[in-house]
CSV table of C-alpha atoms in Angstrom, one decimal:
chain,number,residue,atom,x,y,z
I,330,UNK,CA,67.0,42.9,75.4
I,331,UNK,CA,64.5,45.3,73.7
I,332,UNK,CA,66.3,48.0,71.7
I,333,UNK,CA,64.6,51.0,73.4
I,334,UNK,CA,65.5,49.7,76.9
I,335,UNK,CA,69.2,50.0,76.0
I,336,UNK,CA,68.8,53.8,76.1
I,337,UNK,CA,66.1,54.4,78.8
I,338,UNK,CA,66.8,55.9,82.2
I,339,UNK,CA,63.8,56.2,84.4
I,340,UNK,CA,62.6,58.9,86.8
I,341,UNK,CA,60.5,57.0,89.2
I,342,UNK,CA,57.5,58.8,90.7
I,343,UNK,CA,54.9,57.7,93.3
I,344,UNK,CA,51.9,59.8,91.9
I,345,UNK,CA,49.7,59.8,95.0
I,346,UNK,CA,52.5,61.1,97.1
I,347,UNK,CA,54.1,63.4,94.5
I,348,UNK,CA,50.8,65.2,93.9
I,349,UNK,CA,49.8,65.5,97.5
I,350,UNK,CA,46.7,63.4,97.1
I,351,UNK,CA,44.4,62.4,100.0
I,352,UNK,CA,45.4,59.4,101.9
I,353,UNK,CA,42.0,57.7,101.4
I,354,UNK,CA,39.9,57.5,98.2
I,355,UNK,CA,36.9,58.0,100.5
I,356,UNK,CA,38.1,61.6,100.9
I,357,UNK,CA,38.0,62.3,97.2
I,358,UNK,CA,34.4,61.7,96.0
I,359,UNK,CA,35.1,63.6,92.7
I,360,UNK,CA,38.0,63.2,90.3
I,361,UNK,CA,40.8,65.7,90.7
I,362,UNK,CA,43.1,65.8,87.6
I,363,UNK,CA,46.4,65.7,89.6
I,364,UNK,CA,48.1,63.5,86.9
I,365,UNK,CA,48.4,66.7,84.8
I,366,UNK,CA,50.6,68.2,87.5
I,367,UNK,CA,53.3,65.9,86.2
I,368,UNK,CA,53.5,67.8,82.9
I,369,UNK,CA,55.6,70.7,84.2
I,370,UNK,CA,58.1,68.2,85.5
I,371,UNK,CA,58.8,66.5,82.2
I,372,UNK,CA,61.3,69.2,81.3
I,373,UNK,CA,63.0,68.7,84.7
I,374,UNK,CA,63.1,64.9,84.0
I,375,UNK,CA,64.7,65.5,80.6
I,376,UNK,CA,67.2,68.1,81.9
I,377,UNK,CA,68.2,65.5,84.5
I,378,UNK,CA,69.1,63.2,81.6
I,379,UNK,CA,66.2,60.8,82.0
I,380,UNK,CA,63.8,59.8,79.2
I,381,UNK,CA,61.5,57.5,81.0
I,382,UNK,CA,58.7,58.2,83.6
I,383,UNK,CA,58.1,55.1,85.9
I,384,UNK,CA,54.8,55.7,87.6
I,385,UNK,CA,53.7,54.1,90.8
I,386,UNK,CA,50.0,53.0,91.1
I,387,UNK,CA,47.5,55.2,89.2
I,388,UNK,CA,44.5,52.9,89.2
I,389,UNK,CA,41.5,53.1,91.6
I,390,UNK,CA,42.3,51.9,95.1
I,391,UNK,CA,41.3,52.5,98.6
I,392,UNK,CA,44.4,54.0,100.2
I,393,UNK,CA,48.0,53.7,99.0
I,394,UNK,CA,47.4,52.5,95.5
I,395,UNK,CA,48.5,48.9,96.1
I,396,UNK,CA,44.9,47.9,97.2
I,397,UNK,CA,43.5,48.1,93.7
I,398,UNK,CA,39.7,48.2,93.3
I,399,UNK,CA,39.5,48.7,89.5
I,400,UNK,CA,42.3,48.2,87.0
I,401,UNK,CA,40.5,50.0,84.2
I,402,UNK,CA,39.7,53.2,86.2
I,403,UNK,CA,42.1,55.9,87.3
I,404,UNK,CA,42.1,56.7,91.0
I,405,UNK,CA,39.8,59.7,91.3
I,406,UNK,CA,42.5,61.3,93.5
I,407,UNK,CA,44.6,61.5,90.4
I,408,UNK,CA,41.9,62.1,87.8
I,409,UNK,CA,40.2,60.1,85.1
I,410,UNK,CA,41.2,57.8,82.2
I,411,UNK,CA,41.3,60.9,80.0
I,412,UNK,CA,44.0,62.4,82.3
I,413,UNK,CA,46.2,59.3,82.0
I,414,UNK,CA,45.7,59.2,78.2
I,415,UNK,CA,46.7,62.9,78.1
I,416,UNK,CA,49.8,62.2,80.1
I,417,UNK,CA,50.8,59.3,78.0
I,418,UNK,CA,50.3,61.4,74.8
I,419,UNK,CA,52.2,64.3,76.3
I,420,UNK,CA,55.1,62.0,77.3
I,421,UNK,CA,55.2,60.4,73.8
I,422,UNK,CA,55.4,63.9,72.2
I,423,UNK,CA,58.4,64.7,74.5
I,424,UNK,CA,60.1,61.3,73.7
I,425,UNK,CA,59.5,60.0,77.2
I,426,UNK,CA,58.6,56.4,77.8
I,427,UNK,CA,56.1,55.5,80.5
I,428,UNK,CA,56.2,52.4,82.8
I,429,UNK,CA,53.0,51.6,84.6
I,430,UNK,CA,52.8,49.8,88.0
I,431,UNK,CA,50.7,46.7,87.9
I,432,UNK,CA,49.4,45.3,91.2
I,433,UNK,CA,48.3,41.8,90.0
I,434,UNK,CA,49.3,39.6,92.9
I,435,UNK,CA,46.5,40.9,95.1
I,436,UNK,CA,43.6,43.4,95.2
I,437,UNK,CA,41.8,45.5,97.7
I,438,UNK,CA,38.7,44.3,99.6
I,439,UNK,CA,36.5,46.6,97.6
I,440,UNK,CA,37.6,44.9,94.3
I,441,UNK,CA,34.1,44.2,92.8
I,442,UNK,CA,34.7,40.5,92.4
I,443,UNK,CA,35.7,40.2,96.0
I,444,UNK,CA,32.8,42.3,97.1
I,445,UNK,CA,30.6,39.7,95.5
I,446,UNK,CA,32.4,37.0,97.4
I,447,UNK,CA,31.8,38.9,100.7
I,448,UNK,CA,28.1,38.9,99.9
I,449,UNK,CA,27.7,35.4,98.4
I,450,UNK,CA,30.7,33.5,99.8
I,451,UNK,CA,31.1,30.1,98.1
I,452,UNK,CA,28.1,30.7,95.8
I,453,UNK,CA,29.8,33.8,94.2
I,454,UNK,CA,30.4,33.7,90.5
I,455,UNK,CA,33.9,34.9,91.4
I,456,UNK,CA,34.8,32.5,94.2
I,457,UNK,CA,37.5,30.8,92.2
I,458,UNK,CA,39.3,34.1,91.8
I,459,UNK,CA,40.5,33.8,95.4
I,460,UNK,CA,41.9,31.2,97.7
I,461,UNK,CA,39.0,30.9,100.2
I,462,UNK,CA,38.6,28.9,103.3
I,463,UNK,CA,34.9,28.7,103.7
I,464,UNK,CA,35.1,26.9,107.1
I,465,UNK,CA,37.4,29.4,108.8
I,466,UNK,CA,34.7,31.7,110.2
I,467,UNK,CA,35.9,35.1,111.4
I,468,UNK,CA,34.4,38.5,110.8
I,469,UNK,CA,33.7,37.7,107.1
I,470,UNK,CA,32.3,34.3,107.8
I,471,UNK,CA,35.2,32.7,105.9
I,472,UNK,CA,39.0,33.1,105.5
I,473,UNK,CA,41.1,33.9,102.5
I,474,UNK,CA,44.8,34.1,101.6
I,475,UNK,CA,46.2,37.6,101.8
I,476,UNK,CA,49.5,39.3,100.9
I,477,UNK,CA,52.1,38.8,103.6
I,478,UNK,CA,49.6,39.1,106.5
I,479,UNK,CA,48.0,42.3,105.3
I,480,UNK,CA,44.3,41.4,105.6
I,481,UNK,CA,43.2,44.3,103.4
I,482,UNK,CA,45.2,42.9,100.5
I,483,UNK,CA,43.4,39.9,99.1
I,484,UNK,CA,45.6,37.5,97.1
I,485,UNK,CA,44.4,36.4,93.7
I,486,UNK,CA,44.3,32.8,92.7
I,487,UNK,CA,46.6,32.6,89.7
I,488,UNK,CA,45.6,29.0,89.0
I,489,UNK,CA,42.2,30.4,87.8
I,490,UNK,CA,42.3,31.0,84.0
I,491,UNK,CA,39.9,33.9,84.3
I,492,UNK,CA,42.4,35.7,86.6
I,493,UNK,CA,45.1,35.3,84.0
I,494,UNK,CA,42.8,36.6,81.3
I,495,UNK,CA,41.8,39.6,83.4
I,496,UNK,CA,45.5,40.5,84.1
I,497,UNK,CA,46.5,40.2,80.4
I,498,UNK,CA,43.5,42.2,79.3
I,499,UNK,CA,44.3,45.0,81.7
I,500,UNK,CA,48.0,45.1,80.6
I,501,UNK,CA,47.2,45.0,76.9
I,502,UNK,CA,44.6,47.7,77.3
I,503,UNK,CA,46.9,50.3,78.8
I,504,UNK,CA,49.7,49.3,76.4
I,505,UNK,CA,47.3,50.0,73.6
I,506,UNK,CA,46.7,53.4,75.1
I,507,UNK,CA,50.4,54.2,75.1
I,508,UNK,CA,52.4,52.8,78.0
I,509,UNK,CA,55.8,51.3,77.1
I,510,UNK,CA,55.8,48.6,79.8
I,511,UNK,CA,54.8,47.3,83.2
I,512,UNK,CA,56.4,46.9,86.6
I,513,UNK,CA,54.8,43.8,88.1
I,514,UNK,CA,54.4,44.5,91.8
I,515,UNK,CA,55.3,41.5,94.1
I,516,UNK,CA,56.1,39.4,91.1
I,517,UNK,CA,58.1,37.1,93.5
I,518,UNK,CA,54.7,36.1,95.0
I,519,UNK,CA,53.1,35.1,91.7
I,520,UNK,CA,53.7,31.5,90.5
I,521,UNK,CA,56.1,31.5,87.7
I,522,UNK,CA,53.9,29.4,85.4
I,523,UNK,CA,51.3,32.2,85.8
I,524,UNK,CA,53.9,34.8,85.0
I,525,UNK,CA,54.8,32.9,81.9
I,526,UNK,CA,51.2,32.7,80.8
I,527,UNK,CA,50.8,36.4,81.4
I,528,UNK,CA,54.0,37.5,79.8
I,529,UNK,CA,53.6,35.3,76.7
I,530,UNK,CA,50.1,36.7,76.2
I,531,UNK,CA,51.2,40.3,76.6
I,532,UNK,CA,54.3,39.9,74.4
I,533,UNK,CA,52.2,38.3,71.7
I,534,UNK,CA,50.2,41.5,71.4
I,535,UNK,CA,53.0,43.9,72.3
I,536,UNK,CA,56.4,42.5,71.5
I,537,UNK,CA,58.1,45.8,72.4
I,538,UNK,CA,56.6,46.0,75.9
I,539,UNK,CA,59.1,45.8,78.7
I,540,UNK,CA,57.9,43.6,81.7
I,541,UNK,CA,60.0,44.0,84.8
I,542,UNK,CA,59.1,42.0,88.0
I,543,UNK,CA,59.6,43.2,91.5
I,544,UNK,CA,61.8,40.5,93.0
I,545,UNK,CA,63.6,41.2,96.2
I,546,UNK,CA,65.8,38.1,96.6
I,547,UNK,CA,66.0,34.6,95.3
I,548,UNK,CA,66.8,33.2,91.8
I,549,UNK,CA,66.5,36.3,89.7
I,550,UNK,CA,67.2,34.6,86.3
I,551,UNK,CA,64.4,32.1,86.8
I,552,UNK,CA,61.8,34.9,86.5
I,553,UNK,CA,63.1,35.5,83.0
I,554,UNK,CA,63.9,31.9,82.0
I,555,UNK,CA,60.8,30.3,83.5
I,556,UNK,CA,58.5,33.3,84.1
I,557,UNK,CA,59.0,34.9,80.8
I,558,UNK,CA,59.7,38.4,82.2
I,559,UNK,CA,62.2,40.8,80.5
I,560,UNK,CA,63.8,41.9,83.8
I,561,UNK,CA,63.7,42.1,87.5
I,562,UNK,CA,64.6,44.6,90.2
I,563,UNK,CA,68.2,44.4,91.4
I,564,UNK,CA,67.8,44.6,95.2
I,565,UNK,CA,71.0,42.7,95.9
I,566,UNK,CA,73.1,45.5,94.3
I,567,UNK,CA,71.0,48.2,96.1
I,568,UNK,CA,71.7,46.6,99.4
I,569,UNK,CA,75.4,46.1,98.8
I,570,UNK,CA,75.9,49.7,97.7
I,571,UNK,CA,74.7,51.5,100.8
I,572,UNK,CA,75.8,48.7,103.2
I,573,UNK,CA,79.4,48.6,102.0
I,574,UNK,CA,79.6,52.4,102.1
I,575,UNK,CA,78.3,52.5,105.7
I,576,UNK,CA,80.5,49.7,106.9
I,577,UNK,CA,83.6,50.8,105.0
I,578,UNK,CA,83.7,47.3,103.7
I,579,UNK,CA,84.0,47.5,99.9
I,580,UNK,CA,84.6,43.7,99.8
I,581,UNK,CA,80.8,43.4,100.1
I,582,UNK,CA,80.3,45.6,97.0
I,583,UNK,CA,83.0,43.7,95.1
I,584,UNK,CA,81.2,40.4,95.8
I,585,UNK,CA,77.9,41.9,94.7
I,586,UNK,CA,79.4,43.2,91.5
I,587,UNK,CA,80.5,39.7,90.6
I,588,UNK,CA,77.0,38.5,91.3
I,589,UNK,CA,75.6,41.4,89.2
I,590,UNK,CA,77.9,40.6,86.3
I,591,UNK,CA,76.7,36.9,86.3
I,592,UNK,CA,73.1,38.1,85.9
I,593,UNK,CA,74.0,39.5,82.5
I,594,UNK,CA,74.1,35.9,81.1
I,595,UNK,CA,70.3,35.9,81.4
I,596,UNK,CA,68.9,39.5,81.9
I,597,UNK,CA,69.7,43.2,82.3
I,598,UNK,CA,68.1,44.1,85.6
I,599,UNK,CA,66.4,47.3,86.7
I,600,UNK,CA,69.0,49.0,88.9
I,601,UNK,CA,68.4,51.7,91.6
I,602,UNK,CA,69.7,53.2,94.8
I,603,UNK,CA,66.2,54.3,96.0
I,604,UNK,CA,62.6,53.6,95.4
I,605,UNK,CA,59.1,54.0,97.1
I,606,UNK,CA,59.6,51.1,99.4
I,607,UNK,CA,62.9,51.9,101.1
I,608,UNK,CA,64.6,54.5,103.2
I,609,UNK,CA,66.0,57.4,101.2
I,610,UNK,CA,69.6,57.0,100.3
I,611,UNK,CA,70.5,60.4,101.9
I,612,UNK,CA,69.0,59.0,105.1
I,613,UNK,CA,70.4,55.5,104.8
I,614,UNK,CA,74.0,56.6,104.4
I,615,UNK,CA,75.7,57.3,107.7
I,616,UNK,CA,77.9,59.7,105.7
I,617,UNK,CA,75.7,61.5,103.2
I,618,UNK,CA,78.9,62.9,101.5
I,619,UNK,CA,79.3,59.4,100.0
I,620,UNK,CA,76.1,59.7,98.0
I,621,UNK,CA,78.1,60.4,94.9
I,622,UNK,CA,80.0,57.1,95.4
I,623,UNK,CA,76.7,55.2,95.3
I,624,UNK,CA,75.7,57.0,92.1
I,625,UNK,CA,79.0,56.3,90.4
I,626,UNK,CA,78.3,52.6,91.0
I,627,UNK,CA,74.7,52.8,89.7
I,628,UNK,CA,75.7,54.5,86.5
I,629,UNK,CA,79.0,52.7,86.0
I,630,UNK,CA,77.6,49.2,85.8
I,631,UNK,CA,75.1,47.3,83.6
I,632,UNK,CA,71.4,47.7,84.1
I,633,UNK,CA,68.4,49.9,83.3
I,634,UNK,CA,68.9,52.6,85.9
I,635,UNK,CA,66.0,54.4,87.8
I,636,UNK,CA,66.2,57.5,89.9
I,637,UNK,CA,63.5,57.9,92.6
I,638,UNK,CA,62.0,61.3,92.6
I,639,UNK,CA,63.6,63.5,95.2
I,640,UNK,CA,66.7,61.4,95.5
I,641,UNK,CA,68.3,63.7,92.9
I,642,UNK,CA,67.7,66.5,95.3
I,643,UNK,CA,69.0,64.7,98.4
I,644,UNK,CA,65.6,64.3,99.9
I,645,UNK,CA,65.6,62.5,103.3
I,646,UNK,CA,63.1,60.1,104.7
I,647,UNK,CA,63.0,56.9,106.7
I,648,UNK,CA,60.7,54.0,106.1
I,649,UNK,CA,59.0,52.7,109.2
I,650,UNK,CA,57.2,49.4,109.8
I,651,UNK,CA,53.9,50.9,110.9
I,652,UNK,CA,50.7,52.3,109.4
I,653,UNK,CA,51.7,55.3,107.4
I,654,UNK,CA,55.3,54.2,107.6
I,655,UNK,CA,55.9,54.9,103.9
I,656,UNK,CA,54.7,58.5,104.0
I,657,UNK,CA,58.1,59.9,104.7
I,658,UNK,CA,59.6,58.4,101.5
I,659,UNK,CA,56.6,59.3,99.4
I,660,UNK,CA,56.3,63.1,99.9
I,661,UNK,CA,54.6,65.7,97.8
I,662,UNK,CA,56.7,67.7,95.3
I,663,UNK,CA,56.3,71.4,94.9
I,664,UNK,CA,54.4,72.8,92.0
I,665,UNK,CA,57.6,74.1,90.3
I,666,UNK,CA,61.3,73.9,90.7
I,667,UNK,CA,61.3,77.2,92.6
I,668,UNK,CA,59.9,75.2,95.6
I,669,UNK,CA,62.9,72.9,95.8
I,670,UNK,CA,65.5,73.7,98.5
I,671,UNK,CA,68.8,75.2,97.4
I,672,UNK,CA,70.9,72.5,99.1
I,673,UNK,CA,69.6,69.8,96.8
I,674,UNK,CA,70.9,71.3,93.5
I,675,UNK,CA,74.5,70.1,93.9
I,676,UNK,CA,73.2,66.5,94.1
I,677,UNK,CA,71.0,67.2,91.1
I,678,UNK,CA,74.1,68.3,89.2
I,679,UNK,CA,76.0,65.2,90.2
I,680,UNK,CA,73.2,63.1,88.8
I,681,UNK,CA,73.3,65.1,85.6
I,682,UNK,CA,77.1,64.6,85.3
I,683,UNK,CA,76.9,60.8,85.8
I,684,UNK,CA,73.7,60.4,83.6
I,685,UNK,CA,75.5,62.4,80.9
I,686,UNK,CA,78.4,60.0,81.2
I,687,UNK,CA,76.0,57.1,80.9
I,688,UNK,CA,74.3,58.7,77.8
I,689,UNK,CA,77.7,59.1,76.1
I,690,UNK,CA,78.5,55.5,76.8
I,691,UNK,CA,75.1,53.8,76.2
I,692,UNK,CA,76.8,50.5,75.8
I,693,UNK,CA,77.1,50.4,79.6
I,694,UNK,CA,73.5,49.1,79.8
I,695,UNK,CA,74.8,45.6,78.9
I,696,UNK,CA,78.5,45.9,79.8
I,697,UNK,CA,80.3,43.2,81.7
I,698,UNK,CA,82.1,44.3,84.9
I,699,UNK,CA,85.3,43.1,86.5
I,700,UNK,CA,86.8,44.1,89.9
I,701,UNK,CA,90.4,45.4,89.5
I,702,UNK,CA,91.3,46.3,93.0
I,703,UNK,CA,89.5,46.0,96.4
I,704,UNK,CA,90.4,47.0,99.9
I,705,UNK,CA,88.3,48.0,102.9
I,706,UNK,CA,88.1,51.6,101.7
I,707,UNK,CA,89.1,51.5,98.1
I,708,UNK,CA,87.5,49.8,95.1
I,709,UNK,CA,88.3,49.9,91.4
I,710,UNK,CA,86.2,48.1,88.8
I,711,UNK,CA,86.0,48.2,85.0
I,712,UNK,CA,82.9,47.9,82.9
I,713,UNK,CA,83.5,47.0,79.2
I,714,UNK,CA,81.9,45.9,76.0
I,715,UNK,CA,83.1,45.8,72.4
I,716,UNK,CA,82.3,49.5,72.2
I,717,UNK,CA,84.5,50.7,75.1
I,718,UNK,CA,85.3,50.5,78.7
I,719,UNK,CA,85.1,52.7,81.8
I,720,UNK,CA,86.7,52.4,85.2
I,721,UNK,CA,85.0,53.5,88.4
I,722,UNK,CA,87.3,54.4,91.4
I,723,UNK,CA,86.0,54.8,94.9
I,724,UNK,CA,88.0,56.0,97.9
I,725,UNK,CA,86.2,56.1,101.2
I,726,UNK,CA,89.3,56.8,103.3
I,727,UNK,CA,90.1,60.1,105.0
I,728,UNK,CA,93.4,60.3,103.1
I,729,UNK,CA,94.2,60.4,99.4
I,730,UNK,CA,94.8,57.1,97.6
I,731,UNK,CA,96.5,56.4,94.3
I,732,UNK,CA,95.2,53.5,92.3
I,733,UNK,CA,97.5,51.4,90.2
I,734,UNK,CA,97.5,53.1,86.8
I,735,UNK,CA,96.4,51.1,83.8
I,736,UNK,CA,97.5,53.2,81.0
I,737,UNK,CA,96.3,56.6,79.8
I,738,UNK,CA,92.9,57.6,81.2
I,739,UNK,CA,90.4,60.4,80.6
I,740,UNK,CA,88.2,61.6,83.5
I,741,UNK,CA,84.6,61.3,82.4
I,742,UNK,CA,83.1,62.3,85.8
I,743,UNK,CA,84.4,62.9,89.3
I,744,UNK,CA,83.9,64.5,92.6
I,745,UNK,CA,87.0,66.6,92.2
I,746,UNK,CA,89.7,67.5,89.7
I,747,UNK,CA,93.4,67.0,89.6
I,748,UNK,CA,96.3,66.3,87.2
I,749,UNK,CA,96.6,62.6,88.0
I,750,UNK,CA,93.3,60.7,87.2
I,751,UNK,CA,94.5,57.7,89.3
I,752,UNK,CA,95.0,59.8,92.5
I,753,UNK,CA,91.8,60.3,94.4
I,754,UNK,CA,91.4,62.8,97.2
I,755,UNK,CA,89.9,61.7,100.5
I,756,UNK,CA,86.3,60.3,100.3
I,757,UNK,CA,86.2,60.9,96.5
I,758,UNK,CA,85.2,59.0,93.4
I,759,UNK,CA,86.0,59.1,89.7
I,760,UNK,CA,84.8,57.5,86.4
I,761,UNK,CA,87.6,57.1,83.9
I,762,UNK,CA,87.8,56.0,80.3
I,763,UNK,CA,91.0,54.2,79.3
I,764,UNK,CA,92.8,51.0,78.8
I,765,UNK,CA,92.7,48.2,81.4
I,766,UNK,CA,95.4,45.7,82.4
I,767,UNK,CA,96.1,43.3,79.5
I,768,UNK,CA,96.1,40.3,81.8
I,769,UNK,CA,92.9,41.2,83.5
I,770,UNK,CA,94.3,40.5,87.0
I,771,UNK,CA,92.7,41.8,90.2
I,772,UNK,CA,94.6,43.4,93.0
I,773,UNK,CA,93.1,42.5,96.5
I,774,UNK,CA,94.4,43.8,99.8
I,775,UNK,CA,93.0,43.8,103.3
I,776,UNK,CA,94.8,46.9,104.6
I,777,UNK,CA,92.7,49.8,105.8
I,778,UNK,CA,94.5,52.3,103.6
């Protein structure tokens, strides 16, 4: 694991939405330096406890940023290359790492090489960059492989060496400019031998660059062992957190924590409870008062954590499977903190408390986790390394619950206060520092209380 990633906590921003940019690049004929609107929020990011800015797509595209038309040009709705350079320099001066979002599985139909294919078809100099079916007919006179049925997203042919060269050139270019790493969008759809060629070429030029692939399900470790990436997105844990809280079934989370711990043999994943592609946590939870429980898990286990902008203010928003269905989870932010609603600040302070705990126990990034006790509505687990250990206690029940004490304990963070750290009030959580059972046994019950 790269040394700097042991200490980074990301604030994840979708720039086109955050800055209130137009929905279509056609509506922005002249560059607008909206990337600079992020500068006033760097202090907010740092006060939250983060030290990384994970940016969604910033490169030229037609609509939502994932239909890229030029990897070397900034989307005019966000500004110019000078604006991104300025942002990268400003972040570096503030000690903030920047992660860029690389859409390298597919491109938009206005990508120049594909525009040439539309004009020349099989005779195009760039025909091998795409998987074409020249006999298919249709409105273009031919067919092509797209991304998951989205005809406007043209899949690249990663068996073509020039495609690999293009991707690595783009990645190295912006790393040279000042980015710290890349999130590879839809990495699960890119052949792993292509990922290996890309990651090896990038790491040869930038050994400290962190490359994390978007992987939703499947064999996570293979993307590191075979694909050469440094990390992947931990969707399994994300799903288990909100699902187990909604169903009052913490056995699901206990199982996911065992799976999560096994991943540490091969990688330290990117962990999250919200991002630009999913319903907001405050909307996903049937009981929003359990939001702190989800955060206690996120910051109490191994991983490189990310906070999606607005989640720290209890923003709500439901993702829908329709055109524009992502808009609700990708909203504009106000110009300053004065524009944020008062009801969001308690959730912000909960984030601060738990991120502060994480910062004081940075070893948690690579800690191993064991489940100590699990019932339908109670869970206790301990994360430990040679540098220390912390225990996370969750009580979902409408009555207090006392966990089996495991020696002296200090409360590092909690949703309440009391004299007995092992006694949790109804629907509360706590993070403790202290000794664990010497024999490492796990208590498992099936009772509701």
